[in-house]
Coordinates of N, CA, C and O in Angstrom, one line a residue:
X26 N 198.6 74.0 119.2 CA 197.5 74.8 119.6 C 197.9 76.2 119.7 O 197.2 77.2 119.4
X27 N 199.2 76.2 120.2 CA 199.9 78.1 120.0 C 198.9 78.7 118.9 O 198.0 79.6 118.9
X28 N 199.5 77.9 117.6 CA 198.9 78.5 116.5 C 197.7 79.5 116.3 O 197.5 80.5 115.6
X29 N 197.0 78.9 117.4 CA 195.2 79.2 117.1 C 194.9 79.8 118.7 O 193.8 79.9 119.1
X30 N 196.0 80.3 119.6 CA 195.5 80.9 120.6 C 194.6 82.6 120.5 O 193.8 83.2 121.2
X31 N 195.2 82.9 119.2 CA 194.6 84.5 119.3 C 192.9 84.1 118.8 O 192.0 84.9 119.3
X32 N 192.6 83.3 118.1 CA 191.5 82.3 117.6 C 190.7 82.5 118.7 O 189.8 83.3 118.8
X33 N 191.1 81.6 119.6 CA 190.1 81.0 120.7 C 189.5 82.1 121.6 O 188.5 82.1 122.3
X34 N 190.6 83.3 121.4 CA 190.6 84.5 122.8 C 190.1 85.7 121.7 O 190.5 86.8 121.6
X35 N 188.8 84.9 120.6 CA 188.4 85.8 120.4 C 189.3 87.1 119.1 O 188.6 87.7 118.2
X36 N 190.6 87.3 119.1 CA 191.4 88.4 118.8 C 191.5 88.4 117.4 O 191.5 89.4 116.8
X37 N 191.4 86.9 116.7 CA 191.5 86.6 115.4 C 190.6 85.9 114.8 O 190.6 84.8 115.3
X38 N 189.6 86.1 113.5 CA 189.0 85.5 112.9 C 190.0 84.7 111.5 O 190.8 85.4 110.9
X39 N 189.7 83.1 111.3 CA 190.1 82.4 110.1 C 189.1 82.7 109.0 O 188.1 83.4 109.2
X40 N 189.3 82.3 107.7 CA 188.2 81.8 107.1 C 188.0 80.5 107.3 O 187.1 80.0 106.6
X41 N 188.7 79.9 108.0 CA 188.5 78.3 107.7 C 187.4 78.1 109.6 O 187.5 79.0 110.4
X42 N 186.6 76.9 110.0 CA 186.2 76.5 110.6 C 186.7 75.3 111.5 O 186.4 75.1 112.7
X43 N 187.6 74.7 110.5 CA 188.0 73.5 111.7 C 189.5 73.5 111.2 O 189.7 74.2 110.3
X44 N 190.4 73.1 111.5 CA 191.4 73.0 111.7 C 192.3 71.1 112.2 O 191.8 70.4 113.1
X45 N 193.3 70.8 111.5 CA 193.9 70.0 112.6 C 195.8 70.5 112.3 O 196.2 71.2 111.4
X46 N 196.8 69.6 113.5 CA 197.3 69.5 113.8 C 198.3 68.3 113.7 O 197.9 67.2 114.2
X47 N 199.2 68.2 113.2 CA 200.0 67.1 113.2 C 201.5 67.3 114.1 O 201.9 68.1 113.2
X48 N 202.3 67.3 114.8 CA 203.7 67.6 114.8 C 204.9 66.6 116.3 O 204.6 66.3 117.4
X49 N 205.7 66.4 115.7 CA 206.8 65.1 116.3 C 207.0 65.9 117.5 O 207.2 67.1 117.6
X50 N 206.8 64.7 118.7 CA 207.1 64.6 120.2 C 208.0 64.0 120.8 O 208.0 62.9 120.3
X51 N 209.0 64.4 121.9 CA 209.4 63.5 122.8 C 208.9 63.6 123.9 O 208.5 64.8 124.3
X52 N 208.7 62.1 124.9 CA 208.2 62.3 126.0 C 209.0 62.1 127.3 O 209.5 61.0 127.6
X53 N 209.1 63.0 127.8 CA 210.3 62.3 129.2 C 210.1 61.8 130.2 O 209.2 62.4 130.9
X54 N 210.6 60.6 130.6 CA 209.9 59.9 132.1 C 210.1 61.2 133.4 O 211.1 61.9 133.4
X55 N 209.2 61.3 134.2 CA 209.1 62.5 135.1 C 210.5 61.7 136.4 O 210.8 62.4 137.4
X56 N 211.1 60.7 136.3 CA 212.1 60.2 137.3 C 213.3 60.4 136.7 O 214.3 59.9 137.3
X57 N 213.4 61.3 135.5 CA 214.9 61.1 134.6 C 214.7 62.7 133.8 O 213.7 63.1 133.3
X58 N 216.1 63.5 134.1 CA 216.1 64.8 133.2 C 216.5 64.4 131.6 O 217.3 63.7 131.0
X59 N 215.6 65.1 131.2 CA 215.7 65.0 129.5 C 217.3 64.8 129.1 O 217.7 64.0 128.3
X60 N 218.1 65.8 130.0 CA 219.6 65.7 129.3 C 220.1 64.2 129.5 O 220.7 63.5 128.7
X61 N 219.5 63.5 131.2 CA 220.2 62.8 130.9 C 219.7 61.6 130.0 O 220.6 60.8 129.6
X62 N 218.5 61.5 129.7 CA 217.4 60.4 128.8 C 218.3 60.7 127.2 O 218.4 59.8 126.4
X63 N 218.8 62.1 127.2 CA 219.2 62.0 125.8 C 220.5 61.4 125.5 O 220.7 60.8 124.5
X64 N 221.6 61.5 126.8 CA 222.8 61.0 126.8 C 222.8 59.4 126.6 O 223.8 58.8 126.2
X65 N 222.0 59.0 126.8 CA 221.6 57.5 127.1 C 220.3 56.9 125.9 O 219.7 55.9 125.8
X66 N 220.3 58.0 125.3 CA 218.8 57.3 124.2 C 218.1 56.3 125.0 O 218.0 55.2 124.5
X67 N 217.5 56.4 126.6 CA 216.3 55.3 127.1 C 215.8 56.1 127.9 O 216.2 57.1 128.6
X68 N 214.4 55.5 127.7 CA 213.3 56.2 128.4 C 212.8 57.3 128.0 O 212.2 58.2 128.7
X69 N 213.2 57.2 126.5 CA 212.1 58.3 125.7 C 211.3 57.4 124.6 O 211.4 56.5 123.9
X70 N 210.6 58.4 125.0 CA 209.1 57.5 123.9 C 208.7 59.3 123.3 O 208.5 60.4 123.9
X71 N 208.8 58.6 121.3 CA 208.7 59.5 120.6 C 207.3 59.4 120.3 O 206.8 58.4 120.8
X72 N 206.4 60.1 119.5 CA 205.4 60.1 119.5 C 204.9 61.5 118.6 O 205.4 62.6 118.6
X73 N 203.6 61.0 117.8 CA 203.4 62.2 116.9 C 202.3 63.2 117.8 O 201.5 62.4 118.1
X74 N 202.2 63.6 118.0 CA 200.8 64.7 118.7 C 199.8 65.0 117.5 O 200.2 65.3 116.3
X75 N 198.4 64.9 118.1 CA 197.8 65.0 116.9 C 196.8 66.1 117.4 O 196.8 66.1 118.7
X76 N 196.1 67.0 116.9 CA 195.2 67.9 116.9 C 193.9 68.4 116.4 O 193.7 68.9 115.3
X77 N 192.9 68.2 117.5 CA 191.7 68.6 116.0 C 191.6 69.9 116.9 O 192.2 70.2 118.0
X78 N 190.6 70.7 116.0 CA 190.1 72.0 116.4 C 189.2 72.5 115.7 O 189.3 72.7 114.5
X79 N 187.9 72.9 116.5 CA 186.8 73.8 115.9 C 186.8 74.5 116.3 O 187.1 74.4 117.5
X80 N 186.6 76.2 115.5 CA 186.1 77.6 116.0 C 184.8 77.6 115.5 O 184.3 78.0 114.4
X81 N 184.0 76.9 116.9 CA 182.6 77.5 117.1 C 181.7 76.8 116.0 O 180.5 77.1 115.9
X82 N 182.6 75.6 115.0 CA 181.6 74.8 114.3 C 180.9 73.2 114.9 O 179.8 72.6 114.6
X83 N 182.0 72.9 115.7 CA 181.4 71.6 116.7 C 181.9 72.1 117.8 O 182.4 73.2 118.0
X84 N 181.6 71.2 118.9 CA 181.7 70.7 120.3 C 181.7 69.6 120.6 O 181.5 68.8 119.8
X85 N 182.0 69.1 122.3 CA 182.3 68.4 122.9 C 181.4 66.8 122.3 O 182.0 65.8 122.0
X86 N 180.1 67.0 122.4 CA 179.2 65.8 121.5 C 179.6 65.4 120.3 O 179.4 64.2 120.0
X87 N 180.2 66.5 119.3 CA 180.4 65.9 118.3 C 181.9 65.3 117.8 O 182.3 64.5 116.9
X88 N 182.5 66.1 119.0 CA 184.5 66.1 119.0 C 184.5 64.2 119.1 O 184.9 63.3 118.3
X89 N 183.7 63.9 120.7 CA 183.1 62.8 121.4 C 183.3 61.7 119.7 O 184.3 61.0 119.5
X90 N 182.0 61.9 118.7 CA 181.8 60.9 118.3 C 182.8 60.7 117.0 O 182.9 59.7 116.3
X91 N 183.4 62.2 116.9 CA 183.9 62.0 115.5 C 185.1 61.0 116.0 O 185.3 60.1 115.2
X92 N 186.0 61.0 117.1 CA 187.4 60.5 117.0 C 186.8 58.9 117.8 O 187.6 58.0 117.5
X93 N 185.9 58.6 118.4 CA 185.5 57.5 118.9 C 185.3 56.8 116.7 O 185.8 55.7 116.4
X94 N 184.8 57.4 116.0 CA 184.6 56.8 114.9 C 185.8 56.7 114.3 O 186.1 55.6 113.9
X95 N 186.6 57.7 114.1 CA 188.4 57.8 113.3 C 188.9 56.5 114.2 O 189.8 55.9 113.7
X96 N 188.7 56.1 115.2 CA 189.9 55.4 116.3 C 189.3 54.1 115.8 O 190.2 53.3 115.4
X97 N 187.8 53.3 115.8 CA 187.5 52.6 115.9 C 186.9 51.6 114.7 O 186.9 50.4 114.5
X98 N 186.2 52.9 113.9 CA 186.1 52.3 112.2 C 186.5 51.7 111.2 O 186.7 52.3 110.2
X99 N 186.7 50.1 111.0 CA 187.6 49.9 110.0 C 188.5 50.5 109.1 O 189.7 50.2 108.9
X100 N 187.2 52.0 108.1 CA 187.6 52.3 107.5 C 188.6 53.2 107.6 O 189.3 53.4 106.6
X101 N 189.1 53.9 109.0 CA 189.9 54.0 109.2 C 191.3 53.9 110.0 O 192.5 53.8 109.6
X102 N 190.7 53.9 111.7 CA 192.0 53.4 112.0 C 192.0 52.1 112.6 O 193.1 51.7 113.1
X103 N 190.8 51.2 112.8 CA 190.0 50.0 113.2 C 191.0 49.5 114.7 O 191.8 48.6 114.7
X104 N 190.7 50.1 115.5 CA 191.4 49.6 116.9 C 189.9 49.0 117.5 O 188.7 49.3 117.4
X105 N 190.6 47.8 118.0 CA 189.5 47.0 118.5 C 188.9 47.8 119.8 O 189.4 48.0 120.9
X106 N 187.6 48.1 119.4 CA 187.2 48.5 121.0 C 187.1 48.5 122.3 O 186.8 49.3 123.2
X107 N 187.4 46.4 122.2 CA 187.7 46.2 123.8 C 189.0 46.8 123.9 O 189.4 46.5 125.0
X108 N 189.9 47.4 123.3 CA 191.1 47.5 123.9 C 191.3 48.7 124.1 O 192.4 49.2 124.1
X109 N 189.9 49.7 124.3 CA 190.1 51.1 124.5 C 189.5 51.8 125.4 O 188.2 51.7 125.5
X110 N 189.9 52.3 126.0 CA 189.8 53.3 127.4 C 189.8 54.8 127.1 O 190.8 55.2 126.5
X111 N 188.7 56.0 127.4 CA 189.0 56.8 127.5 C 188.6 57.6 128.9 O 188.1 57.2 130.0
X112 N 189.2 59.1 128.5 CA 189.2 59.7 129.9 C 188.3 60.7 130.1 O 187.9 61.3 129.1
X113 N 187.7 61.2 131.2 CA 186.9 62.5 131.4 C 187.9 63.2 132.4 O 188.6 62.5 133.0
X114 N 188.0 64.7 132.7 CA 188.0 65.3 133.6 C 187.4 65.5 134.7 O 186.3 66.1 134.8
X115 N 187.9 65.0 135.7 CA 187.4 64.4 137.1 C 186.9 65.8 137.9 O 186.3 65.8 139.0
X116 N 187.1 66.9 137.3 CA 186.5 68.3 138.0 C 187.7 67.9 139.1 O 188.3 66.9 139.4
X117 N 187.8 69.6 139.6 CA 188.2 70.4 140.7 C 187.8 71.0 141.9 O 188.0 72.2 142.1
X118 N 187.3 70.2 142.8 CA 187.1 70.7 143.6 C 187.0 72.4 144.4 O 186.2 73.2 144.7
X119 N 188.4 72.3 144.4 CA 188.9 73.4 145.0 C 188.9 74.6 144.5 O 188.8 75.6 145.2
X120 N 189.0 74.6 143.5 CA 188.3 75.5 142.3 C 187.0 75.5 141.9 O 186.7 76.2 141.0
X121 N 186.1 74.8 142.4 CA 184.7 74.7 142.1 C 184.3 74.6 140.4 O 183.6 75.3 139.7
X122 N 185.1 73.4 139.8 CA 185.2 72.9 138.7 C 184.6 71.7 139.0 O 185.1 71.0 139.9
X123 N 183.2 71.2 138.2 CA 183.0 70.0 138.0 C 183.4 69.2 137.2 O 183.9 69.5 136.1
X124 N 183.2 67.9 137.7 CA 183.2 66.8 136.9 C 182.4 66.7 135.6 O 181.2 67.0 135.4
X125 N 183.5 66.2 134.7 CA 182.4 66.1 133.6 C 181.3 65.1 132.9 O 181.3 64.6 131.8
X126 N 180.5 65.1 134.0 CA 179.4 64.4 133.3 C 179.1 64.2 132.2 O 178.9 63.1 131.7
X127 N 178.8 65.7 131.5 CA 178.5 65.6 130.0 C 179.6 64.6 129.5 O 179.2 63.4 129.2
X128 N 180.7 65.0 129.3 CA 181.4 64.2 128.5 C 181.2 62.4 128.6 O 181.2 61.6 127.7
X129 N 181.1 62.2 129.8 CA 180.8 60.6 130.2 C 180.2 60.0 129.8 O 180.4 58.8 129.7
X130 N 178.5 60.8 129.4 CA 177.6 60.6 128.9 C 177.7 60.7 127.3 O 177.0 60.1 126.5
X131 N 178.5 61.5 127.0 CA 178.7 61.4 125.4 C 179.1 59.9 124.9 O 178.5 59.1 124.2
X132 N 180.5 59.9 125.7 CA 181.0 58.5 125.5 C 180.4 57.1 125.7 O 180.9 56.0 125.3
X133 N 179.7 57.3 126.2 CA 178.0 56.0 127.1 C 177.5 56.4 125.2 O 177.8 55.5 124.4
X134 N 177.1 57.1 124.9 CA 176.2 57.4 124.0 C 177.3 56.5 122.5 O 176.9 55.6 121.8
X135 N 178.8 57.4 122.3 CA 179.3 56.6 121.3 C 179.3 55.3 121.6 O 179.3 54.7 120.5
X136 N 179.4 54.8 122.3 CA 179.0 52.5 122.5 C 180.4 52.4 123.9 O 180.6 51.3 124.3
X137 N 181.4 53.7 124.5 CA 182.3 52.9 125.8 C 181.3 52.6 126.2 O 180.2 52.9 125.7
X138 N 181.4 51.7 127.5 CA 181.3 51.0 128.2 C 182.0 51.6 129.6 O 183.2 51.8 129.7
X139 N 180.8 51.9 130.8 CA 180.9 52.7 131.5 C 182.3 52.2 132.1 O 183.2 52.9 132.3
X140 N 182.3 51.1 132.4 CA 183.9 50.7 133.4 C 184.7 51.2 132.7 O 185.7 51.5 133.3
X141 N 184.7 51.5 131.2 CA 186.0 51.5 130.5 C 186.1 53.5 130.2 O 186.4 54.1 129.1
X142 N 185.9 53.9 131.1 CA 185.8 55.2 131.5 C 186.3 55.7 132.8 O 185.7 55.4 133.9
X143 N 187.8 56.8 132.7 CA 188.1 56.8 133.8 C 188.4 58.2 134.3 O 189.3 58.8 133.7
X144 N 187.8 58.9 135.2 CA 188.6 60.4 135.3 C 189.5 60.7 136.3 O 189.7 60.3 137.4
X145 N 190.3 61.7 135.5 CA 191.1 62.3 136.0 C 191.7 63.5 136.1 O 191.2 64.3 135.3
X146 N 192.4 63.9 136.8 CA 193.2 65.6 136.5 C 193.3 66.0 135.1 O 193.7 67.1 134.9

């Protein structure tokens, strides 16, 4: 997302509209320092990060249905949908940050299944 920070703040226009992201992760368990997870090769879990991004051509409703369709579609990555869970932002209190309703309701709208909706930080 670095990439596209001057993007979002406004500073830089693309000619392109949407954008994605592909690039290799390690993840470190938060009970073990990376040095020593590396000395030992355990308790890292590798993993690709993936990325979409619109400048100002979609939003949240359509972000919502396009990856509920990529994740769930035969045609393309066909994950069975009882076996999927997604997340909303649970809002901040303390900061006078709501909860995201909208988004909950998007995902109600792609076919989750309200239990299988959970928010958090």
């Amino acid at each position: 997302m670095n990439q596209f920070k001057d993007v979002f703040l406004g500073l830089e226009k693309r000619d392109y509209s949407r954008a994605t992201t592909s690039q290799k992760c390690v993840r470190a368990g938060a009970s073990t320092t990376i040095w020593r997870m590396l000395d030992s090769l355990t308790g890292i879990i590798r993993f690709r990060d993936a990325g979409e991004f619109s400048f100002g051509d979609y939003f949240k409703k359509d972000a919502i249905a396009y990856a509920w369709e990529l994740i769930t579609s035969p045609e393309w990555f066909g994950i069975a949908k009882d076996k999927l869970y997604v997340t909303i932002f649970e809002g901040s209190p303390l900061d006078g940050i709501p909860r995201d309703d909208e988004a909950e309701q998007f995902w109600i709208e792609a076919g989750v299944p309200k239990e299988r909706i959970f928010a958090m930080g």
